[in-house]
Coordinates of C-alpha atoms in Angstrom, one line a residue:
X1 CA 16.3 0.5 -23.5
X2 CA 15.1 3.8 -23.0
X3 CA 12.0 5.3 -20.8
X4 CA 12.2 8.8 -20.2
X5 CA 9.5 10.9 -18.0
X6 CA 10.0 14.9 -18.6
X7 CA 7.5 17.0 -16.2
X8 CA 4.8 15.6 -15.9
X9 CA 1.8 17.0 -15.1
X10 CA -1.7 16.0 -14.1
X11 CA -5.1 17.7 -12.5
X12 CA -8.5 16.1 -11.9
X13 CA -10.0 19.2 -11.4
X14 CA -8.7 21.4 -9.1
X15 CA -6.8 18.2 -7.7
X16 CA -3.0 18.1 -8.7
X17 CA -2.3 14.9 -8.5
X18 CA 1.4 14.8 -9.7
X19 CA 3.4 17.9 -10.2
X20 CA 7.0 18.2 -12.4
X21 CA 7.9 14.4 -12.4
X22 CA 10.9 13.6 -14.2
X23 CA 12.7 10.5 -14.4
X24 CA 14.7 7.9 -16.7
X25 CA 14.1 4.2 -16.6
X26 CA 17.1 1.7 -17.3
X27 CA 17.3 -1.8 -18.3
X28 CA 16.9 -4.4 -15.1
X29 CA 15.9 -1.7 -12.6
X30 CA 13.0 -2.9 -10.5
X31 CA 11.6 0.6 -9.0
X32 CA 9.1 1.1 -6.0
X33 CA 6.6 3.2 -6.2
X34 CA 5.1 4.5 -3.4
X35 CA 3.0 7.4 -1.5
X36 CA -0.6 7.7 0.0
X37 CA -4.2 6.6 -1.4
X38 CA -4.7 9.7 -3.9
X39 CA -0.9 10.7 -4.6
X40 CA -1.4 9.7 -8.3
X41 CA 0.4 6.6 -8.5
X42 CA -2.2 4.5 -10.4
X43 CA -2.7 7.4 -12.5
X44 CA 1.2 7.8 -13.6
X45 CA 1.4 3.9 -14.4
X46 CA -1.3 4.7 -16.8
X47 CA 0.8 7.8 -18.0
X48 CA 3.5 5.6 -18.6
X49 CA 1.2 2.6 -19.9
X50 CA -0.2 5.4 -22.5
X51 CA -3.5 4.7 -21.3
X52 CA -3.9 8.3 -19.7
X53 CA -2.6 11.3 -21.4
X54 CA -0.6 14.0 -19.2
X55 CA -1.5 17.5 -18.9
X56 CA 1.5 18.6 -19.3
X57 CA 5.1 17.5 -19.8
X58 CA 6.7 14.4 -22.3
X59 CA 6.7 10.6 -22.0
X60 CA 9.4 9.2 -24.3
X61 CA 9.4 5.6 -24.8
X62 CA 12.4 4.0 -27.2
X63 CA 10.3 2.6 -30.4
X64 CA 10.2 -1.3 -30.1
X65 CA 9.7 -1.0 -26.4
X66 CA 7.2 -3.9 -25.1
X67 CA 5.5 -2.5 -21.7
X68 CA 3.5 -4.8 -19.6
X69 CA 0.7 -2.9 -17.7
X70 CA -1.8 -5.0 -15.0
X71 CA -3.6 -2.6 -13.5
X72 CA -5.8 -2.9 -10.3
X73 CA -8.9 -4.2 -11.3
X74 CA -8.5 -7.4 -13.5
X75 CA -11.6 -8.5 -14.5
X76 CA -11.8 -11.0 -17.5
X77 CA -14.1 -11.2 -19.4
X78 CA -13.5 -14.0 -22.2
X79 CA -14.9 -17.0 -23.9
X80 CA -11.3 -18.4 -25.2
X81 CA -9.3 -21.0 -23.0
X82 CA -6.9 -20.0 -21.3
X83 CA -4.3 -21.6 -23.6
X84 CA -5.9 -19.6 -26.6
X85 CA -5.9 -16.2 -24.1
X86 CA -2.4 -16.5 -23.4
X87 CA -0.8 -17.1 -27.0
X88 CA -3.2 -14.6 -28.5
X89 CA -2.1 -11.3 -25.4
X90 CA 1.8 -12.8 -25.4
X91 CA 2.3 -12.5 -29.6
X92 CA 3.3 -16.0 -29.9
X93 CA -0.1 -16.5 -32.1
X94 CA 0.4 -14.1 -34.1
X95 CA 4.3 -14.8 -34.7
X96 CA 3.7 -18.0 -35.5
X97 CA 1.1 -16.9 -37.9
X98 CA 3.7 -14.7 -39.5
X99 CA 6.0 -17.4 -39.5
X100 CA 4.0 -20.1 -42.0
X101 CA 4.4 -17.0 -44.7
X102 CA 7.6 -14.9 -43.5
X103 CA 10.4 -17.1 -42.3
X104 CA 12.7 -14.2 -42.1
X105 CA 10.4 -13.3 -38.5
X106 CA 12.5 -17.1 -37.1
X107 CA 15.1 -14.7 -35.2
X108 CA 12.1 -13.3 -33.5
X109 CA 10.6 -16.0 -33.0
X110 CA 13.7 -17.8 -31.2
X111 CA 14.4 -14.8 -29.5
X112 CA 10.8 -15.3 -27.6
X113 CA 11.4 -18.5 -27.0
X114 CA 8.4 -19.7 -29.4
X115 CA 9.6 -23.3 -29.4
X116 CA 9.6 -23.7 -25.5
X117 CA 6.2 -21.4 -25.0
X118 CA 4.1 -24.7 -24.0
X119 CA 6.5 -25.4 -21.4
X120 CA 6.9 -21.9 -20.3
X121 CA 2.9 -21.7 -20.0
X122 CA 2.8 -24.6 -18.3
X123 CA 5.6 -23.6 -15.5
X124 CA 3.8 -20.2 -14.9
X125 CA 0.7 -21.3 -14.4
X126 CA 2.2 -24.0 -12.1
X127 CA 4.1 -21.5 -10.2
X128 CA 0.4 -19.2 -10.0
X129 CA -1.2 -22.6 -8.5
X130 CA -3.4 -23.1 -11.3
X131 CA -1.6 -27.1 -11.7
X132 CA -4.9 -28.3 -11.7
X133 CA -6.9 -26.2 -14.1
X134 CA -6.8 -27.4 -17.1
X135 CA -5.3 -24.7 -20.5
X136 CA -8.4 -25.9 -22.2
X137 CA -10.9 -24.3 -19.4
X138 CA -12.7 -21.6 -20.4
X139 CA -11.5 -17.9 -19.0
X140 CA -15.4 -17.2 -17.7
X141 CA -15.3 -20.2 -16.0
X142 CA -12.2 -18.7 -13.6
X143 CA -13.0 -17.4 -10.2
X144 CA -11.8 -13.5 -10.3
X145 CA -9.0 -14.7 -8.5
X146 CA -8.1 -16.9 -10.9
X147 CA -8.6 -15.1 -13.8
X148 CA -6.1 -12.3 -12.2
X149 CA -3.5 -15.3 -12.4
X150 CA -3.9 -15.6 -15.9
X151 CA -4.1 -12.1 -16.8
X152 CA -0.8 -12.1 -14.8
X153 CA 0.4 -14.8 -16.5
X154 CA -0.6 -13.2 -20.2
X155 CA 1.6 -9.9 -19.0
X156 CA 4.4 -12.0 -17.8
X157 CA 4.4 -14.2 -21.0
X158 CA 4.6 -11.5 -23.7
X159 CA 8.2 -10.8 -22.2
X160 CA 8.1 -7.1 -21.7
X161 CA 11.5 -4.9 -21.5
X162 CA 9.4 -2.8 -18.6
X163 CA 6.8 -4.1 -16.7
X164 CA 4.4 -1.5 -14.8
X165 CA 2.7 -3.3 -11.9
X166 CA -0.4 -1.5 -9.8
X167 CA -0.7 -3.8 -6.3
X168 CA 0.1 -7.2 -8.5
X169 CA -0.1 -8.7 -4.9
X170 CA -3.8 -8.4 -4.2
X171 CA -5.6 -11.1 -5.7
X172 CA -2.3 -13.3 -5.2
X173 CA -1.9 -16.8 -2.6
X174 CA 1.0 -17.0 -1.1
X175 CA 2.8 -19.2 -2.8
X176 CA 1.6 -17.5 -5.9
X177 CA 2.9 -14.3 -4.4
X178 CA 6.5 -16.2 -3.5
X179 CA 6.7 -17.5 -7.0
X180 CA 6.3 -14.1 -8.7
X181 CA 8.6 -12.6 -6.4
X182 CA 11.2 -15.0 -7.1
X183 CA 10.9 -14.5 -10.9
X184 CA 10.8 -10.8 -10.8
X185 CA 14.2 -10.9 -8.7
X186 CA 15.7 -13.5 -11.4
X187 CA 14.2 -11.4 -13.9
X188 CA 16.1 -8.7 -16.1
X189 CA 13.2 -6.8 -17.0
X190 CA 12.4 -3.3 -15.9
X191 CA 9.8 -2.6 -13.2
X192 CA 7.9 -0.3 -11.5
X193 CA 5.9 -1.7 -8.7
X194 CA 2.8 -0.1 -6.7
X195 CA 2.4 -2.5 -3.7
X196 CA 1.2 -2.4 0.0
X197 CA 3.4 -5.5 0.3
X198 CA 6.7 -4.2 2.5
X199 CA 8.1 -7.8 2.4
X200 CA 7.7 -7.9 -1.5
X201 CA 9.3 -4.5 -1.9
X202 CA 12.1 -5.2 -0.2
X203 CA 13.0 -8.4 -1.8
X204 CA 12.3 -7.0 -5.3
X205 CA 13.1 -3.7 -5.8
X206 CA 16.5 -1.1 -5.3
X207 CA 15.4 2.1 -5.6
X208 CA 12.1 3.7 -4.3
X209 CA 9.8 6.6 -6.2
X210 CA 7.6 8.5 -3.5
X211 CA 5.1 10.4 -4.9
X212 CA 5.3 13.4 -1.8
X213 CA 1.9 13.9 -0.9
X214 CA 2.3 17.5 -0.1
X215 CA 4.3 18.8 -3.3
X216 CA 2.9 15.8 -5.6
X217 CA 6.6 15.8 -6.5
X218 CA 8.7 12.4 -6.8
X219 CA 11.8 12.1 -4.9
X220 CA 13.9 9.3 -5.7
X221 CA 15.7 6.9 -2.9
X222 CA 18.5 3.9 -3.9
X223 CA 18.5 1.0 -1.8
X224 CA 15.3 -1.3 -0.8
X225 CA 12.6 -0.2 0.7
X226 CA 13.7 -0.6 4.5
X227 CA 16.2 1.4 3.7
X228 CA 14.1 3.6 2.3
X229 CA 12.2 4.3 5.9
X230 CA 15.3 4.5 7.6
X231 CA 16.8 6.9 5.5
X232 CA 13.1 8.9 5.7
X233 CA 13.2 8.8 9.5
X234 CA 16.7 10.4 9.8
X235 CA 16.0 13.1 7.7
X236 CA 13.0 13.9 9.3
X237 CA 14.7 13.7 12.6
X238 CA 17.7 16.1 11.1
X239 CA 15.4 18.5 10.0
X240 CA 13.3 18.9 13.3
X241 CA 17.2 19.5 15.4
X242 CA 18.2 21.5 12.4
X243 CA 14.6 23.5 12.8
X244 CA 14.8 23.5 16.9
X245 CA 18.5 24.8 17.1
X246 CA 17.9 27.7 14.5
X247 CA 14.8 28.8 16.6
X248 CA 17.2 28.5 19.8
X249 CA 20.0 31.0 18.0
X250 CA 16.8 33.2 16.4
X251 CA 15.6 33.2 19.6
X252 CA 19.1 33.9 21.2
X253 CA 20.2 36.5 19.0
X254 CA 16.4 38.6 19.4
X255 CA 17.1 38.9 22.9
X256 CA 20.5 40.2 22.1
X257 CA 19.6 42.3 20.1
X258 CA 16.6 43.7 22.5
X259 CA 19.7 44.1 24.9
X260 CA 21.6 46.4 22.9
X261 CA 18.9 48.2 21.6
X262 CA 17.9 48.8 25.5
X263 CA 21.4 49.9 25.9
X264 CA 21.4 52.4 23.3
X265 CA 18.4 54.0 23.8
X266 CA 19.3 54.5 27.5
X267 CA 22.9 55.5 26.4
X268 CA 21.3 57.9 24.0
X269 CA 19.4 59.4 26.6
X270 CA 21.8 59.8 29.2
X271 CA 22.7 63.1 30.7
X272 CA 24.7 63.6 33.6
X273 CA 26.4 67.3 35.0
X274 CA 27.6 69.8 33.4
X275 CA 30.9 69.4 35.0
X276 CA 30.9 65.5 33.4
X277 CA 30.6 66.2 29.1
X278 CA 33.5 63.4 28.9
X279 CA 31.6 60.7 30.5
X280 CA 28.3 62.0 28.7
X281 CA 29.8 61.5 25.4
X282 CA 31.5 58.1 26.1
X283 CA 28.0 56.6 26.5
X284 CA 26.4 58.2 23.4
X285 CA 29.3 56.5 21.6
X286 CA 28.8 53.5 23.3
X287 CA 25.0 53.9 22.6
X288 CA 26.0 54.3 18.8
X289 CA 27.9 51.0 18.8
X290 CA 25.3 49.4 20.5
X291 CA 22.5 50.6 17.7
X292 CA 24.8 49.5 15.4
X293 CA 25.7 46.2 16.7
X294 CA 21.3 45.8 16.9
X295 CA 21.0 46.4 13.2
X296 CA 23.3 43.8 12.8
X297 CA 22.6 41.0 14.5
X298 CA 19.0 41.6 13.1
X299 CA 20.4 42.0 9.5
X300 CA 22.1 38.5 10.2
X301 CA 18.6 37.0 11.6
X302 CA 16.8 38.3 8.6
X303 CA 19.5 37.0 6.2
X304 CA 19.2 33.2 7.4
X305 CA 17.6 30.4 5.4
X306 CA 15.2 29.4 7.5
X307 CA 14.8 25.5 8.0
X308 CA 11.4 24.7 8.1
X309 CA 9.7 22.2 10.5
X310 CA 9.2 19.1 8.7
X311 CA 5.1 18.9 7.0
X312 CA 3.9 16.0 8.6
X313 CA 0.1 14.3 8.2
X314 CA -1.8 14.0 11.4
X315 CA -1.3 10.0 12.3
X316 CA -4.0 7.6 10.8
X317 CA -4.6 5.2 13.9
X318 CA -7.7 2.9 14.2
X319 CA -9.5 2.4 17.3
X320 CA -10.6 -0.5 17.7
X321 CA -11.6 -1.4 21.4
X322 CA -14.3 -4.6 21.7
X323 CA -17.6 -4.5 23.8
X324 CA -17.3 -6.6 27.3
X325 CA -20.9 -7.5 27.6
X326 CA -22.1 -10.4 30.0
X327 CA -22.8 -13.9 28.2
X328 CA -21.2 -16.5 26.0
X329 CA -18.5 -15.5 24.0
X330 CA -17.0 -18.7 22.0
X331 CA -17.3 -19.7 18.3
X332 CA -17.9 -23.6 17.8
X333 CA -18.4 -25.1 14.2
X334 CA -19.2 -28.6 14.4
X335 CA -19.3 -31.3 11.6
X336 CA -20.1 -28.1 9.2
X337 CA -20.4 -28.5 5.1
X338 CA -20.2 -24.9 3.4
X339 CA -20.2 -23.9 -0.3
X340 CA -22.7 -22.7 -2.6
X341 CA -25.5 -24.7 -3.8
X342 CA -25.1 -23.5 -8.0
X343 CA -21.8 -25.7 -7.9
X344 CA -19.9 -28.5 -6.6
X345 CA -17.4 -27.1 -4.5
X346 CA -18.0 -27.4 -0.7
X347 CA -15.9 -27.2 2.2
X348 CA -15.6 -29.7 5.2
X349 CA -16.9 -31.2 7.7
X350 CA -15.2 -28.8 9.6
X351 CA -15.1 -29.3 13.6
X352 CA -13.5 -26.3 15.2
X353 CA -13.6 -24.2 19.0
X354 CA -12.6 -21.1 18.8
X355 CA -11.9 -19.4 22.5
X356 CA -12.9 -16.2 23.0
X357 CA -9.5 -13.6 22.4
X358 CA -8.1 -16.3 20.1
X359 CA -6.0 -14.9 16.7
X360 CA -6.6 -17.3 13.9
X361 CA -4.6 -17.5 10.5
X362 CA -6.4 -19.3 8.1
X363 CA -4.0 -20.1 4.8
X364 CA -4.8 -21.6 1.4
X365 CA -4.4 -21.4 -2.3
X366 CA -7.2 -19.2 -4.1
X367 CA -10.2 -21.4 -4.6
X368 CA -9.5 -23.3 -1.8
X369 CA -12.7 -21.5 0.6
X370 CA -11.4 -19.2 2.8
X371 CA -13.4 -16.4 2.1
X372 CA -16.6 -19.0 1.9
X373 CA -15.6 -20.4 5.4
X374 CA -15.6 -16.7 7.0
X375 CA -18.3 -15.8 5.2
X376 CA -19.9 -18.6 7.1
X377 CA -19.0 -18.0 10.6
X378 CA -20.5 -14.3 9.9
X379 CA -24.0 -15.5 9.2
X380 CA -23.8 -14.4 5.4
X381 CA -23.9 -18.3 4.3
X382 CA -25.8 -20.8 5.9
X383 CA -23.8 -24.4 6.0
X384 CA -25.3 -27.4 4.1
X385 CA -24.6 -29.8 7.3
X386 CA -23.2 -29.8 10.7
X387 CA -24.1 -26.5 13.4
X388 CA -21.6 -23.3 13.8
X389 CA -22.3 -21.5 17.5
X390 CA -21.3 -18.1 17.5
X391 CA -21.9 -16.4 21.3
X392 CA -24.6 -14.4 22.2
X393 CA -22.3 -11.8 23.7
X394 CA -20.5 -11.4 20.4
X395 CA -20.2 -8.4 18.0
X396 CA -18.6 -9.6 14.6
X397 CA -17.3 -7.1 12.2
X398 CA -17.0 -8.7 9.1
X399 CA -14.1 -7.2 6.4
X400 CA -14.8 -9.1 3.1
X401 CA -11.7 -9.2 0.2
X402 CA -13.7 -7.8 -2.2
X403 CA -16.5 -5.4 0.3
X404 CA -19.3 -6.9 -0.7
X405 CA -21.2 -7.0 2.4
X406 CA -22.0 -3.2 1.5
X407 CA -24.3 -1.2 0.1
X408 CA -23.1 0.5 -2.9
X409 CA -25.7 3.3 -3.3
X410 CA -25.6 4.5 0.5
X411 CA -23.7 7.3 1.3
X412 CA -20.6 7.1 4.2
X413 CA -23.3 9.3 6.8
X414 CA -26.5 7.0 6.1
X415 CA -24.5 3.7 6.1
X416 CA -22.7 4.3 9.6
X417 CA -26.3 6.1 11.2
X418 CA -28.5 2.9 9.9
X419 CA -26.0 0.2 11.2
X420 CA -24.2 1.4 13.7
X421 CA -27.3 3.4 15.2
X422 CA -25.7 6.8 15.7
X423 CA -26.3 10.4 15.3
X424 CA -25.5 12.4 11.8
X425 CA -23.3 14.1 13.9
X426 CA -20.9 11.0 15.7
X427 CA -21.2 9.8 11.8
X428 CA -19.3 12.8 10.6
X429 CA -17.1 12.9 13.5
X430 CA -16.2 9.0 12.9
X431 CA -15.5 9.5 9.2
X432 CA -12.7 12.3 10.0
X433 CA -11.4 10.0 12.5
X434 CA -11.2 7.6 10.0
X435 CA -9.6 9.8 7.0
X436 CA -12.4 10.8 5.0
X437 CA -13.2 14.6 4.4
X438 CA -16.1 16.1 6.4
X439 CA -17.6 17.2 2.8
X440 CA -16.9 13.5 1.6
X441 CA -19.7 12.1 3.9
X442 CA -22.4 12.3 1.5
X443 CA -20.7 10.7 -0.9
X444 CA -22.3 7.2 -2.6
X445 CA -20.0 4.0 -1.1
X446 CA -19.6 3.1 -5.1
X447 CA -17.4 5.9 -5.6
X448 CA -15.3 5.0 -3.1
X449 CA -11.5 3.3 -3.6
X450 CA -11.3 0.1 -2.0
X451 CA -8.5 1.7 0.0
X452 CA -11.8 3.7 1.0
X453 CA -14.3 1.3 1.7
X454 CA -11.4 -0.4 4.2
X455 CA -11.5 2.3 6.2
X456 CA -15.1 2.7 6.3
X457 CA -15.7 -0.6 7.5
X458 CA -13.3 -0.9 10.2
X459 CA -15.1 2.8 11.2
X460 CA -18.0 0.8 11.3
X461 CA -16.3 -1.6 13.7
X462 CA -15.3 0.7 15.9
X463 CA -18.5 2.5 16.3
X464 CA -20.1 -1.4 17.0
X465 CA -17.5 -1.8 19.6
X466 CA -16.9 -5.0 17.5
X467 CA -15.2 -7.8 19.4
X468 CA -14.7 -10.4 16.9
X469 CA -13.4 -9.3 13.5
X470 CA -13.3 -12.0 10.2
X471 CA -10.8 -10.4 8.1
X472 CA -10.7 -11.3 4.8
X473 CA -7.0 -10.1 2.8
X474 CA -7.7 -7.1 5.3
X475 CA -4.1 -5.2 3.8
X476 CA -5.5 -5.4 -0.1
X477 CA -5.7 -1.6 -1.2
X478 CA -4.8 -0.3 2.1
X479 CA -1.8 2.2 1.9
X480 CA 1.5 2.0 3.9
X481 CA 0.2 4.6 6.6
X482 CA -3.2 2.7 6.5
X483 CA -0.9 -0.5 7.2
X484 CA 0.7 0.7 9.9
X485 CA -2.5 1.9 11.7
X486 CA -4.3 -1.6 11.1
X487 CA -1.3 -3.2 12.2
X488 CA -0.6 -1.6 15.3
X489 CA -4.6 -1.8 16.5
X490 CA -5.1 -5.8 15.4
X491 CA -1.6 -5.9 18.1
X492 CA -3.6 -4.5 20.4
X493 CA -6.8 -5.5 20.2
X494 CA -8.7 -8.1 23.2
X495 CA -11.1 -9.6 21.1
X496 CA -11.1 -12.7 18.8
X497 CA -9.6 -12.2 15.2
X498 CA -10.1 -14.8 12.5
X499 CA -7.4 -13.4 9.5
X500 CA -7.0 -14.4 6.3
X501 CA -3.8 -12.6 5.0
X502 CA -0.6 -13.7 2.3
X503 CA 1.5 -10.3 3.5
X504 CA 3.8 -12.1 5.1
X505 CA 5.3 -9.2 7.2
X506 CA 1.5 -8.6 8.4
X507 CA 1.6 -12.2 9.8
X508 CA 4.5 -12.2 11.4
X509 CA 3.3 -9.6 13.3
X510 CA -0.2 -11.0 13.9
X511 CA 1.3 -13.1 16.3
X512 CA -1.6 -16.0 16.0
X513 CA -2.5 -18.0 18.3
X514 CA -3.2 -20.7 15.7
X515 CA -3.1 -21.7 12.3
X516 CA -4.5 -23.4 9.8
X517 CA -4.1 -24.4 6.0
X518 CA -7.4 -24.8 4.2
X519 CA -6.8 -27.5 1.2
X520 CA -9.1 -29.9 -0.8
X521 CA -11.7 -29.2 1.9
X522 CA -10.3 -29.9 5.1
X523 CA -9.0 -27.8 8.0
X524 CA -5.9 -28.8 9.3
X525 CA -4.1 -27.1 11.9
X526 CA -0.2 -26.4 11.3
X527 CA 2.9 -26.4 13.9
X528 CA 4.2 -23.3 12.3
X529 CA 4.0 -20.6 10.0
X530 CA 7.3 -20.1 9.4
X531 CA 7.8 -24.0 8.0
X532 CA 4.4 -23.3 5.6
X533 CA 6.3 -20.2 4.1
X534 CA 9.8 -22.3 4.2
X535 CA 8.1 -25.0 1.9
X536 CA 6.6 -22.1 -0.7
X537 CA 9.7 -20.6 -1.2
X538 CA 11.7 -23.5 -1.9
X539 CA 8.4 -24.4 -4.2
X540 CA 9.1 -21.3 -5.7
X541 CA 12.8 -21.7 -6.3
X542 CA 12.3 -25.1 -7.9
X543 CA 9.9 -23.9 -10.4
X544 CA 11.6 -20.6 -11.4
X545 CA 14.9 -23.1 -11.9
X546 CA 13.1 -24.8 -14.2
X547 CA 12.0 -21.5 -16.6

């Protein structure tokens, strides 16, 4: 198997988005690849997916290679089932079609496993929860959740030697999530992974691409991706004490220097009596020396590789710090229906009381009505029966999985004046805060990333003083940095959180005061996390056995 990247090169503009990458792909490695929103990750998949063309340098790819590419956005768009979907994108169709008129392509057929393909469809879309849809359904029909499965389960299906996989994680449950984990490990395929998912990346992969955001250069790390940020911290930490104790000897051997010069100039100038010529010349020597011995320790000084100081970003953090005001303060849904009235599916009757400063997980396969249930509570649905009470002294900030709570056409400065009522000034000084470019604040929301419109909502947030926040997947298309910023603020924030969420490592730290699995319409509160995710992963395990 051979995949072999030779300087690549690529500018949007002025923009150099990835400079000089070179690297070789062997059978069964499962890579990481990693860096901030805008480092050109997306964009080398696509390089290697031969969907983008580089600007400069060589992309060689062994002929008979089959690569598997999902990007990002996996819309569908399809009148076939999904049985007709997934043997038409994995080959099978078409081999078998081959087959009725060329019997010689039977080795390739058995080496695809053409005669256990039914079974194989049915024990992936199993392990992607989709059990209960039927292969016959129509793709349009899907949810987009769904039909991200399927795409999924197309990619997965036409057995690829690589597979190149941009945030696979997003539009995943988590046992959906679990189960593809589990067959990636089991897997001898080669990967390359973009994910936000720490958990995932260090359960998959053994070696880490970063993409540096300064150089746009990619520096290549063995070992999972823990190790990864241990490995980054020490070096970081080795090269500020390398860069501190060559400043102390620069700074040490300048004033040594300076002292000898001092000396020789005042050796140099020294007179004394006529009757003293011996003494007189002993200290111009000396003076000599002491020139000489300046010129040298300078010469050494200017002959030193100088260790630079680490090039660190400034620190992402998000503020988020609620509003105290005077009043009621609880969430109450009693007896409530929800759903949508153009179909069948509702959710309840829910009956829940939700103390103000509570942290609420709310779990459940895709489909299921999370997102409808939050979208509920936040005033964006009305319920078919029963009464939800949100206090008058609360401020909801409302994160939706796919941002559809805002307004596309607005720019970043008009959005945050019109809702959260402040001057074009605070806007542009929140927008900074929050990443974005001071020059970027007239630009339309639509041409944001979602990574983008994240951060502009949770700006939003903080300039509402929100103090309860309805996060829906709140870690989809957020970066590692971004991560770490969210994470650290939800820890410390006093109001009530209401969190829907499948990154594991994102939940353990949540540290909920509740939670609850969402399933054929009911609500029903759980003993423990840790026994939910116990049960998927030996769901998981079963399944995969049974490939």
């Amino acid at each position: 198997m051979k995949l072999k990247a030779e300087h690549i090169h690529k500018t949007y503009g002025t923009i150099t988005v990835l400079e000089d990458v070179s690297f070789s792909l062997e059978k069964g490695q499962k890579i990481g690849l990693i860096g901030y929103n805008g480092t050109g990750k997306t964009t080398l998949l696509k390089i290697l997916a031969g969907i983008v063309e580089p600007d400069g340098g060589t992309v060689t790819v062994q002929k008979g290679l089959v690569i598997g590419y999902m990007p990002q956005d996996t819309s569908l768009v399809s009148d076939e089932t999904i049985y007709a979907y997934l043997r038409r994108v994995s080959g099978i169709g078409a081999l078998e079609k081959r087959l009725e008129h060329s019997p010689e392509v039977l080795a390739e057929y058995e080496y695809r496993n053409g005669y256990t393909f039914d079974h194989r469809v049915d024990i992936t879309l199993t392990g992607f929860g989709l059990r209960d849809i039927s292969s016959a359904r129509s793709i349009n029909s899907l949810s987009s959740g769904q039909k991200s499965k399927i795409f999924m389960a197309g990619v997965l299906l036409s057995d690829p030697d690589v597979l190149l996989l941009d945030e696979p994680t997003n539009n995943l449950d988590l046992p959906a999530l679990i189960w593809l984990e589990d067959f990636l490990m089991r897997s001898d395929t080669a990967c390359i992974i973009v994910s936000h998912d720490r958990l995932f990346l260090d359960r998959v992969v053994r070696k880490i691409f970063e993409i540096d955001w300064h150089t746009r250069a990619l520096n290549i790390t063995s070992g999972r991706y823990s190790d990864y940020l241990v490995r980054k911290e020490k070096e970081r930490l080795r090269q500020w004490a390398e860069h501190e104790a060559q400043q102390e000897e620069i700074k040490r051997l300048t004033e040594q220097a300076r002292e000898k010069k001092s000396k020789a100039i005042k050796g140099s100038r020294y007179v004394g009596t006529d009757n003293d010529k011996f003494h007189r010349g002993f200290k111009r020597d000396r003076a000599g020396k002491s020139g000489k011995q300046a010129k040298a320790i300078e010469k050494r000084v200017e002959q030193m590789e100088i260790v630079d100081k680490p090039i660190e970003r400034d620190i992402f953090r998000i503020h988020l710090k609620p509003a105290k005001p005077e009043g009621s303060r609880n969430i109450i849904l009693a007896d409530v229906m929800v759903g949508y009235p153009d179909n069948e599916f509702k959710v309840g009757p829910v009956s829940v009381a939700i103390p103000y400063s509570s942290r609420i997980v709310i779990l459940g396969l895709n489909g299921s009505g999370k997102s409808t249930l939050l979208k509920t509570v936040s005033g964006e649905l009305q319920p078919f029966e029963g009464e939800i009470t949100v206090g008058n002294a609360l401020v909801v900030g409302n994160l939706t999985q796919e941002h559809d709570n805002l307004p596309r056409q607005e720019s970043i400065k008009d959005f945050l004046t019109k809702r959260a009522g402040i001057t074009v000034q605070d806007a542009y000084a929140l927008s900074v805060k929050f990443g974005f470019k001071a020059e970027e604040i007239n630009k339309e929301i639509a041409a944001l990333s979602p990574g983008g419109r994240a951060r502009l909502l949770f700006a939003l947030f903080t300039a509402l003083s929100a103090n309860v926040l309805l996060l829906d997947e709140p870690t989809n298309h957020l970066d590692l940095e971004a991560l770490d910023a969210l994470e650290e603020a939800v820890a410390h924030y006093e109001g009530t959180i209401i969190l829907v969420s499948h990154d594991r490592h994102f939940l353990e730290k949540f540290n909920a005061t509740d939670a609850y699995i969402l399933s054929d319409g009911k609500l029903e509160r759980q003993q423990s996390l840790k026994s939910y995710i116990a049960n998927a992963e030996g769901e998981a395990k079963r399944l995969i056995s049974m490939l």
